[in-house]
JSON list of C-alpha atoms in Angstrom, two decimals:
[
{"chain": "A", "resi": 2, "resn": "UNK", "atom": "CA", "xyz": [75.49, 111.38, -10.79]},
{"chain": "A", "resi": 3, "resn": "UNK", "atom": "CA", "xyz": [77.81, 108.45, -11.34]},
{"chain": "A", "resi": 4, "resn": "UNK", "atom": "CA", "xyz": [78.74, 106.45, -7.88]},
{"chain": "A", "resi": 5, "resn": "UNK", "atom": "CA", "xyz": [82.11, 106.04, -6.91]},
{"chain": "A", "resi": 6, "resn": "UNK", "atom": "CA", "xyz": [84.21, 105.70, -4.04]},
{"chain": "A", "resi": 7, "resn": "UNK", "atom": "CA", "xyz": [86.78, 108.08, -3.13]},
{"chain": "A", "resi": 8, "resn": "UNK", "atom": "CA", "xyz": [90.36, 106.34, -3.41]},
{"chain": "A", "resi": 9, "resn": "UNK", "atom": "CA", "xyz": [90.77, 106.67, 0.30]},
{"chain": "A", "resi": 10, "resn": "UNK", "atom": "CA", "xyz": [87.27, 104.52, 1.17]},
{"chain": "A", "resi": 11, "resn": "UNK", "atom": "CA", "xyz": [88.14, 102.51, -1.37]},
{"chain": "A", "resi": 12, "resn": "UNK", "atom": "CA", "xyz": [91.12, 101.39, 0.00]},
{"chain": "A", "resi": 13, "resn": "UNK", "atom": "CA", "xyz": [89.93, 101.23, 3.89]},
{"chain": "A", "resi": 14, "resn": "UNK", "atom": "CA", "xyz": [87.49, 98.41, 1.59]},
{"chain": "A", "resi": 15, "resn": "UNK", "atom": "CA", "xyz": [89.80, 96.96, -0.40]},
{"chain": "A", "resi": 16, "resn": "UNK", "atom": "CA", "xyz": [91.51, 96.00, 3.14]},
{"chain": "A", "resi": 17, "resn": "UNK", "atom": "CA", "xyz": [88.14, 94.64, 4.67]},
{"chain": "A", "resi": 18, "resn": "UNK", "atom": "CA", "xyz": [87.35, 92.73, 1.59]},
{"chain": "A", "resi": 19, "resn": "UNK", "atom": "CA", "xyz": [91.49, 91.04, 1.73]},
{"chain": "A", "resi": 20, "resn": "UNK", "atom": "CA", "xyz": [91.13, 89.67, 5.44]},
{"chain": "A", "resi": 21, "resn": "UNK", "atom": "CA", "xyz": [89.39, 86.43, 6.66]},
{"chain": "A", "resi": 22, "resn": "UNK", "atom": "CA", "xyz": [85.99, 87.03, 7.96]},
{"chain": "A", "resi": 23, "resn": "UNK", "atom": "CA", "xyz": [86.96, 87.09, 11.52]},
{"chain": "A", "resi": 24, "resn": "UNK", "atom": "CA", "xyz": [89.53, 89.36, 11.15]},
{"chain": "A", "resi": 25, "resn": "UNK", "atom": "CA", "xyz": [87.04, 91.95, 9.73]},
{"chain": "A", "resi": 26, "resn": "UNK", "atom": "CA", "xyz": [85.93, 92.68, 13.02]},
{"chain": "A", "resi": 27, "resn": "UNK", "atom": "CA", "xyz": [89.09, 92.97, 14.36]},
{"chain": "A", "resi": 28, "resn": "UNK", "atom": "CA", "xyz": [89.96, 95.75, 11.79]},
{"chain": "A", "resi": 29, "resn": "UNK", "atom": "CA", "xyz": [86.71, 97.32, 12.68]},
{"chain": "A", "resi": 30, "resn": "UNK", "atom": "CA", "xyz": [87.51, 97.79, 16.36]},
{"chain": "A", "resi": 31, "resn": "UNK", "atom": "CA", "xyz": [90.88, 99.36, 15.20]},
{"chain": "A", "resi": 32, "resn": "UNK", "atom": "CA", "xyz": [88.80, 102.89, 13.24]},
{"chain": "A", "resi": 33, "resn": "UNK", "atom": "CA", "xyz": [86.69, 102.44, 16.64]},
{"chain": "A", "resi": 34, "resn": "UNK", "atom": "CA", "xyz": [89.75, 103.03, 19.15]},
{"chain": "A", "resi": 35, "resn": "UNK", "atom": "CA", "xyz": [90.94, 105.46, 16.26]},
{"chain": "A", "resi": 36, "resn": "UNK", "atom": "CA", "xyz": [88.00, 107.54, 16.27]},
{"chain": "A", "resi": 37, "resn": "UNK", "atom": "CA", "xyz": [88.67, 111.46, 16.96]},
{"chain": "A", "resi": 38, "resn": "UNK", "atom": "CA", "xyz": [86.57, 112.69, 19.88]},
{"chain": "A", "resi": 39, "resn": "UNK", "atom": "CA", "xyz": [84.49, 115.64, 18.72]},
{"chain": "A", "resi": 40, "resn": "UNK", "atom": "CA", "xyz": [85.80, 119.28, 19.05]},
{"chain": "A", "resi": 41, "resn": "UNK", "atom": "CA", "xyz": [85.85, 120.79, 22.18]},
{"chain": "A", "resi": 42, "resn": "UNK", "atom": "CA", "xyz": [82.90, 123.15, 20.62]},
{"chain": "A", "resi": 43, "resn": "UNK", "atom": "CA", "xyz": [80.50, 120.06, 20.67]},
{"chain": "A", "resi": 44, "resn": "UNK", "atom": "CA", "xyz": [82.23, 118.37, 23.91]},
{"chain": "A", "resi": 45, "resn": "UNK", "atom": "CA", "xyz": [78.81, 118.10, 25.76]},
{"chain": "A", "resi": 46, "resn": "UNK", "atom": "CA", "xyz": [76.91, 120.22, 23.53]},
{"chain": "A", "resi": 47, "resn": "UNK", "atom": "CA", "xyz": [75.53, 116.84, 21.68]},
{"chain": "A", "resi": 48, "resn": "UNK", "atom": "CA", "xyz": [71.77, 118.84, 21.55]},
{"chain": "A", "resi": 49, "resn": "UNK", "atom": "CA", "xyz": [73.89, 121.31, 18.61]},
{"chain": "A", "resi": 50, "resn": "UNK", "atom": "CA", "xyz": [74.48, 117.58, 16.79]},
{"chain": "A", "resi": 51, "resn": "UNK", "atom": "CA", "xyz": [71.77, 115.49, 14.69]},
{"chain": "A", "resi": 52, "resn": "UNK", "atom": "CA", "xyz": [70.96, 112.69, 16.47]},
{"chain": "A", "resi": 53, "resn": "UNK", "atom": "CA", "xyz": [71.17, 108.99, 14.32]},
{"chain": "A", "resi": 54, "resn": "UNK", "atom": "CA", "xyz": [68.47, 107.32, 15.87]},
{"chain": "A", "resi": 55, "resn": "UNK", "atom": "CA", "xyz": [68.43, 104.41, 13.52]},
{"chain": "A", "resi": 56, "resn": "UNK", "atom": "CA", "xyz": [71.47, 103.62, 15.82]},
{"chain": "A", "resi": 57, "resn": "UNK", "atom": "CA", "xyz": [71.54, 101.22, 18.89]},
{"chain": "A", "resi": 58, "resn": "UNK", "atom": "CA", "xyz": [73.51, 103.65, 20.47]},
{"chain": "A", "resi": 59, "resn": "UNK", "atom": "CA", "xyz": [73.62, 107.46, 21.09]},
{"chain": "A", "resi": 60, "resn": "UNK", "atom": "CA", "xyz": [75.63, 108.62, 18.37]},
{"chain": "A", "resi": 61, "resn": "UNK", "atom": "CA", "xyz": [75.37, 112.10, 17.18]},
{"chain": "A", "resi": 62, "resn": "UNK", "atom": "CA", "xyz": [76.57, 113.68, 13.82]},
{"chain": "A", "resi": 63, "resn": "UNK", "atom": "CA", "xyz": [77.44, 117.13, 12.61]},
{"chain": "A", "resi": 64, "resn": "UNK", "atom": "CA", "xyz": [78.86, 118.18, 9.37]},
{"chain": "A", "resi": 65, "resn": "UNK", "atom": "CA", "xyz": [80.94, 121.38, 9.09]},
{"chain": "A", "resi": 66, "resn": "UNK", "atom": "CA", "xyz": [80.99, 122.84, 4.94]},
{"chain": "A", "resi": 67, "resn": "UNK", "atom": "CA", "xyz": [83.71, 125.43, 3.66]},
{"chain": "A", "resi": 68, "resn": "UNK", "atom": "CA", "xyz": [82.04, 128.52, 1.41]},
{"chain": "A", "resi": 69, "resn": "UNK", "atom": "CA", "xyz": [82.80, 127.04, -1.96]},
{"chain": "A", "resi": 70, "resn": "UNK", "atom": "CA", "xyz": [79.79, 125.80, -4.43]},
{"chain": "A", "resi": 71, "resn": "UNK", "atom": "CA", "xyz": [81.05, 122.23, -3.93]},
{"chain": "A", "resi": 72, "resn": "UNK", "atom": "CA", "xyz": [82.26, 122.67, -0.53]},
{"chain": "A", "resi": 73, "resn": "UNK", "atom": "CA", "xyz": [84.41, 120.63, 1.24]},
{"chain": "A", "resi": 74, "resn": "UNK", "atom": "CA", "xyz": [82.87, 118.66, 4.59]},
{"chain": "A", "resi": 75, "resn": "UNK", "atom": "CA", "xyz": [84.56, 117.51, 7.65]},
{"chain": "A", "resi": 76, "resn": "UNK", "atom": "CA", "xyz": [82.41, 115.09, 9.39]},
{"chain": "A", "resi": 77, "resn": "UNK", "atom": "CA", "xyz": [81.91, 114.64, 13.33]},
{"chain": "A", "resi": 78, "resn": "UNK", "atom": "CA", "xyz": [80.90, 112.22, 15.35]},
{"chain": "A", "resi": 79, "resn": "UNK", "atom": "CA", "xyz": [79.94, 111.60, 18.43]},
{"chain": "A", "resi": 80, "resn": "UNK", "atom": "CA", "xyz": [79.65, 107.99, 19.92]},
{"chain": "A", "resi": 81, "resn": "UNK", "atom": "CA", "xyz": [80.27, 106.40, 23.17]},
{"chain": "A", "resi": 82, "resn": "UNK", "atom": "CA", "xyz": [82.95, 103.87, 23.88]},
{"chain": "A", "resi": 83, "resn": "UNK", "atom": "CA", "xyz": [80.90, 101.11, 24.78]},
{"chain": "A", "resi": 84, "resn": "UNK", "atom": "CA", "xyz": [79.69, 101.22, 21.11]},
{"chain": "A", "resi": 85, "resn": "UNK", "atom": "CA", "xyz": [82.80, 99.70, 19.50]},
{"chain": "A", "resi": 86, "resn": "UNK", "atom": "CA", "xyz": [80.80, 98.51, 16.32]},
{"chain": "A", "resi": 87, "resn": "UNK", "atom": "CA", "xyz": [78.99, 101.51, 15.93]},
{"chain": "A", "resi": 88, "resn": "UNK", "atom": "CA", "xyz": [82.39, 103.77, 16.56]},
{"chain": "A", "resi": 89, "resn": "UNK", "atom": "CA", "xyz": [84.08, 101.96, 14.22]},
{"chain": "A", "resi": 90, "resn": "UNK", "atom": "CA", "xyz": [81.87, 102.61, 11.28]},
{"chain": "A", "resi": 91, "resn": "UNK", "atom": "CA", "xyz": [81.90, 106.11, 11.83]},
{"chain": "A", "resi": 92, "resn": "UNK", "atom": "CA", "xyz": [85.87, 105.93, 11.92]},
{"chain": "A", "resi": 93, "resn": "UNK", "atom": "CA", "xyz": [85.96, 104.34, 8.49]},
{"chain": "A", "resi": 94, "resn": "UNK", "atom": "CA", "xyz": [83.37, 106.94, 7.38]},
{"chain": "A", "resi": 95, "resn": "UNK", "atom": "CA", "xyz": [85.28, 109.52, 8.73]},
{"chain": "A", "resi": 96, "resn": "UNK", "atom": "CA", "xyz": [88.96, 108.66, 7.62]},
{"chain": "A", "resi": 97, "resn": "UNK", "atom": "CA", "xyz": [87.14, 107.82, 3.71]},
{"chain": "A", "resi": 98, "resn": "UNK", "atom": "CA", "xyz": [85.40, 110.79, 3.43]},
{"chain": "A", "resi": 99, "resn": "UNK", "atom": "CA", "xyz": [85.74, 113.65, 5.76]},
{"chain": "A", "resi": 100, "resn": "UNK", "atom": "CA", "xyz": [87.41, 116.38, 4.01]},
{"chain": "A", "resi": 101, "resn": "UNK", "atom": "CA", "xyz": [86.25, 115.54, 1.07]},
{"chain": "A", "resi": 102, "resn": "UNK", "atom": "CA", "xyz": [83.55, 118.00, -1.67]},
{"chain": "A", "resi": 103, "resn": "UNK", "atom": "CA", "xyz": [80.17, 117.54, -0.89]},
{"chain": "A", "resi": 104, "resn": "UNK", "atom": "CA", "xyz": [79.90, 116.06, -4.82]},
{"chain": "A", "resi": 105, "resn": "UNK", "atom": "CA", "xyz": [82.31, 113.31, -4.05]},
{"chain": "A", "resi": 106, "resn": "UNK", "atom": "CA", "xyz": [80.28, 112.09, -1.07]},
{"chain": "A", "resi": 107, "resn": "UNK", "atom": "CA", "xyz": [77.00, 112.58, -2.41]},
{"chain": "A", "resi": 108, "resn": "UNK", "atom": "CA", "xyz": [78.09, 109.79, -5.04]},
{"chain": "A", "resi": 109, "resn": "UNK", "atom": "CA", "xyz": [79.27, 106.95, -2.65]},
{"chain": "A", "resi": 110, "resn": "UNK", "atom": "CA", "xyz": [77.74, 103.60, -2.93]},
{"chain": "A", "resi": 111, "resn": "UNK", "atom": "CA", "xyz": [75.01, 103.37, -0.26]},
{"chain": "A", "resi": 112, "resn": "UNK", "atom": "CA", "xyz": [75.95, 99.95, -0.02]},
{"chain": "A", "resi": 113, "resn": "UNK", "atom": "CA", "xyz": [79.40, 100.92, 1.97]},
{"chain": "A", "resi": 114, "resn": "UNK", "atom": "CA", "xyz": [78.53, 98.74, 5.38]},
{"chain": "A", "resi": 115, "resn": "UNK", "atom": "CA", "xyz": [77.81, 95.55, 2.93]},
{"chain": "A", "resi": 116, "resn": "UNK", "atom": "CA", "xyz": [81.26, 96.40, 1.43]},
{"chain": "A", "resi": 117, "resn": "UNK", "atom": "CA", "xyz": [83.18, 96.11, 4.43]},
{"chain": "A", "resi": 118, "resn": "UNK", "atom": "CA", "xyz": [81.87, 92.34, 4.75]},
{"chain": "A", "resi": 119, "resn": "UNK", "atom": "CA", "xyz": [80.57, 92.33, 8.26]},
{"chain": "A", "resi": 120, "resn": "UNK", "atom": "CA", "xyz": [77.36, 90.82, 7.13]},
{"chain": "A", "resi": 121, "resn": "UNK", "atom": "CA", "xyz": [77.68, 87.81, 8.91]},
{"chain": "A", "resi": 122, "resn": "UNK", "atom": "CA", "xyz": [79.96, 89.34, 11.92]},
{"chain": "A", "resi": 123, "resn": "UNK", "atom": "CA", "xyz": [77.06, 92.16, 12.95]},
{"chain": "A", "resi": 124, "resn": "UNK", "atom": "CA", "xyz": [73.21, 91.84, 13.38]},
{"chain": "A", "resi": 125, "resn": "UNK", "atom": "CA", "xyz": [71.37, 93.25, 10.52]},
{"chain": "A", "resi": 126, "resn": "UNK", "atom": "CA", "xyz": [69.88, 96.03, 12.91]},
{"chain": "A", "resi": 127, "resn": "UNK", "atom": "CA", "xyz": [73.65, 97.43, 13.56]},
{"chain": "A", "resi": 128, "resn": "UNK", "atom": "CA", "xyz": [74.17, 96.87, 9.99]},
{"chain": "A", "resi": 129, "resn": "UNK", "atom": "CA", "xyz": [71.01, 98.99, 9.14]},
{"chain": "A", "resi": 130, "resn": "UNK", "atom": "CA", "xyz": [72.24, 101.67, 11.67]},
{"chain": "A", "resi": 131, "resn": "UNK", "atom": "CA", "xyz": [75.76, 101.93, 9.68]},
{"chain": "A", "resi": 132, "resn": "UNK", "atom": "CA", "xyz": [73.56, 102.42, 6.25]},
{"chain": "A", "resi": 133, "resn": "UNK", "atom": "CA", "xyz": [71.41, 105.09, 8.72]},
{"chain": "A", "resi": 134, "resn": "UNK", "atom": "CA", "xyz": [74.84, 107.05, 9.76]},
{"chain": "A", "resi": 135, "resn": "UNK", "atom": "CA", "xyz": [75.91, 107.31, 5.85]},
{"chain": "A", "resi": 136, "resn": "UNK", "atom": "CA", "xyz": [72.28, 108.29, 4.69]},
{"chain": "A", "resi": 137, "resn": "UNK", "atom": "CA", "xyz": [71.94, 110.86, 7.08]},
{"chain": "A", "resi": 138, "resn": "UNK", "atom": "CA", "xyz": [75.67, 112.25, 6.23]},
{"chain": "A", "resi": 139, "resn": "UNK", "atom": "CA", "xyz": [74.13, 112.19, 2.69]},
{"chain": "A", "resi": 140, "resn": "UNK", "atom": "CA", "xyz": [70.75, 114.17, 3.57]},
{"chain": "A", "resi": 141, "resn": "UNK", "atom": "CA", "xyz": [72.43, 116.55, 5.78]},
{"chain": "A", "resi": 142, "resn": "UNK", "atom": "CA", "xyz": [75.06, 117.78, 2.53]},
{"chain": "A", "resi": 143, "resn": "UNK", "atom": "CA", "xyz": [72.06, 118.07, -0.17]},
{"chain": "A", "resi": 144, "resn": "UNK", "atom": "CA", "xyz": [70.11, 120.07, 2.81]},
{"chain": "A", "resi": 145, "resn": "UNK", "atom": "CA", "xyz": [73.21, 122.13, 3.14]},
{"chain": "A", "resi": 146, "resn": "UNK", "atom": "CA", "xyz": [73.67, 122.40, -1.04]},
{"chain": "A", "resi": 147, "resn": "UNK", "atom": "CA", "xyz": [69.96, 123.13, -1.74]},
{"chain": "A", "resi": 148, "resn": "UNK", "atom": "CA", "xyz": [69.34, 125.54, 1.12]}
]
């Protein structure tokens, strides 16, 4: 399967990759205060989400598929407000690819975090916990496809 990046992703990159280093940060606390709290279905049910435990934090994941044979997957997360970093990964991940087929997620770059530039801005632990949330997003669709 060839990687690419959906045009959406791309573009949340794209506007990373154009700012001064400093300002990368900034941008990233912006998808944090933007990020969706979860359905009221999961509002304290975080035991019915997958725990990312490669994560600092407490941040929990669930993905939701349509019926098709290339369904379509809206992702959720869960993640507490004093995790700004962490929150606003998932908010990039979830504007560039929730709602998008399982096939077009399954072929983005794992390399996404390293994308943004953040590098030098974030420890390489929360850095490794952003490539954790995007693997496990991954694992949980070919689960869902091969079950």
């Amino acid at each position: 399967m060839a990687v690419q990046t959906p045009p959406v992703l791309q573009e949340i990159i794209d506007d990373f990759q154009d700012m001064h280093e400093p300002d990368r940060l900034e941008l990233l606390l912006e998808f944090s205060d933007n990020l969706p709290e979860p359905p009221e279905r999961y509002a304290g049910h975080e035991e019915e989400m997958e725990q990312v435990v490669e994560c600092q934090t407490p941040l929990f994941l669930a993905l939701e598929y349509t019926d098709e044979q290339d369904p379509e997957v809206t992702i959720i997360v869960s993640a507490p407000p004093e995790a700004p970093t962490t929150r606003g990964f998932a908010g990039v991940l979830l504007e560039g690819l929730s709602g998008h087929n399982a096939s077009t997620i399954l072929s983005v770059p794992d390399d996404v975090p390293n994308q943004l530039g953040l590098t030098n801005a974030l420890t390489p632990l929360r850095l490794r916990g952003m490539s954790a949330l995007l693997g496990r997003i991954k694992r949980n669709i070919t689960e869902h496809l091969n079950a």
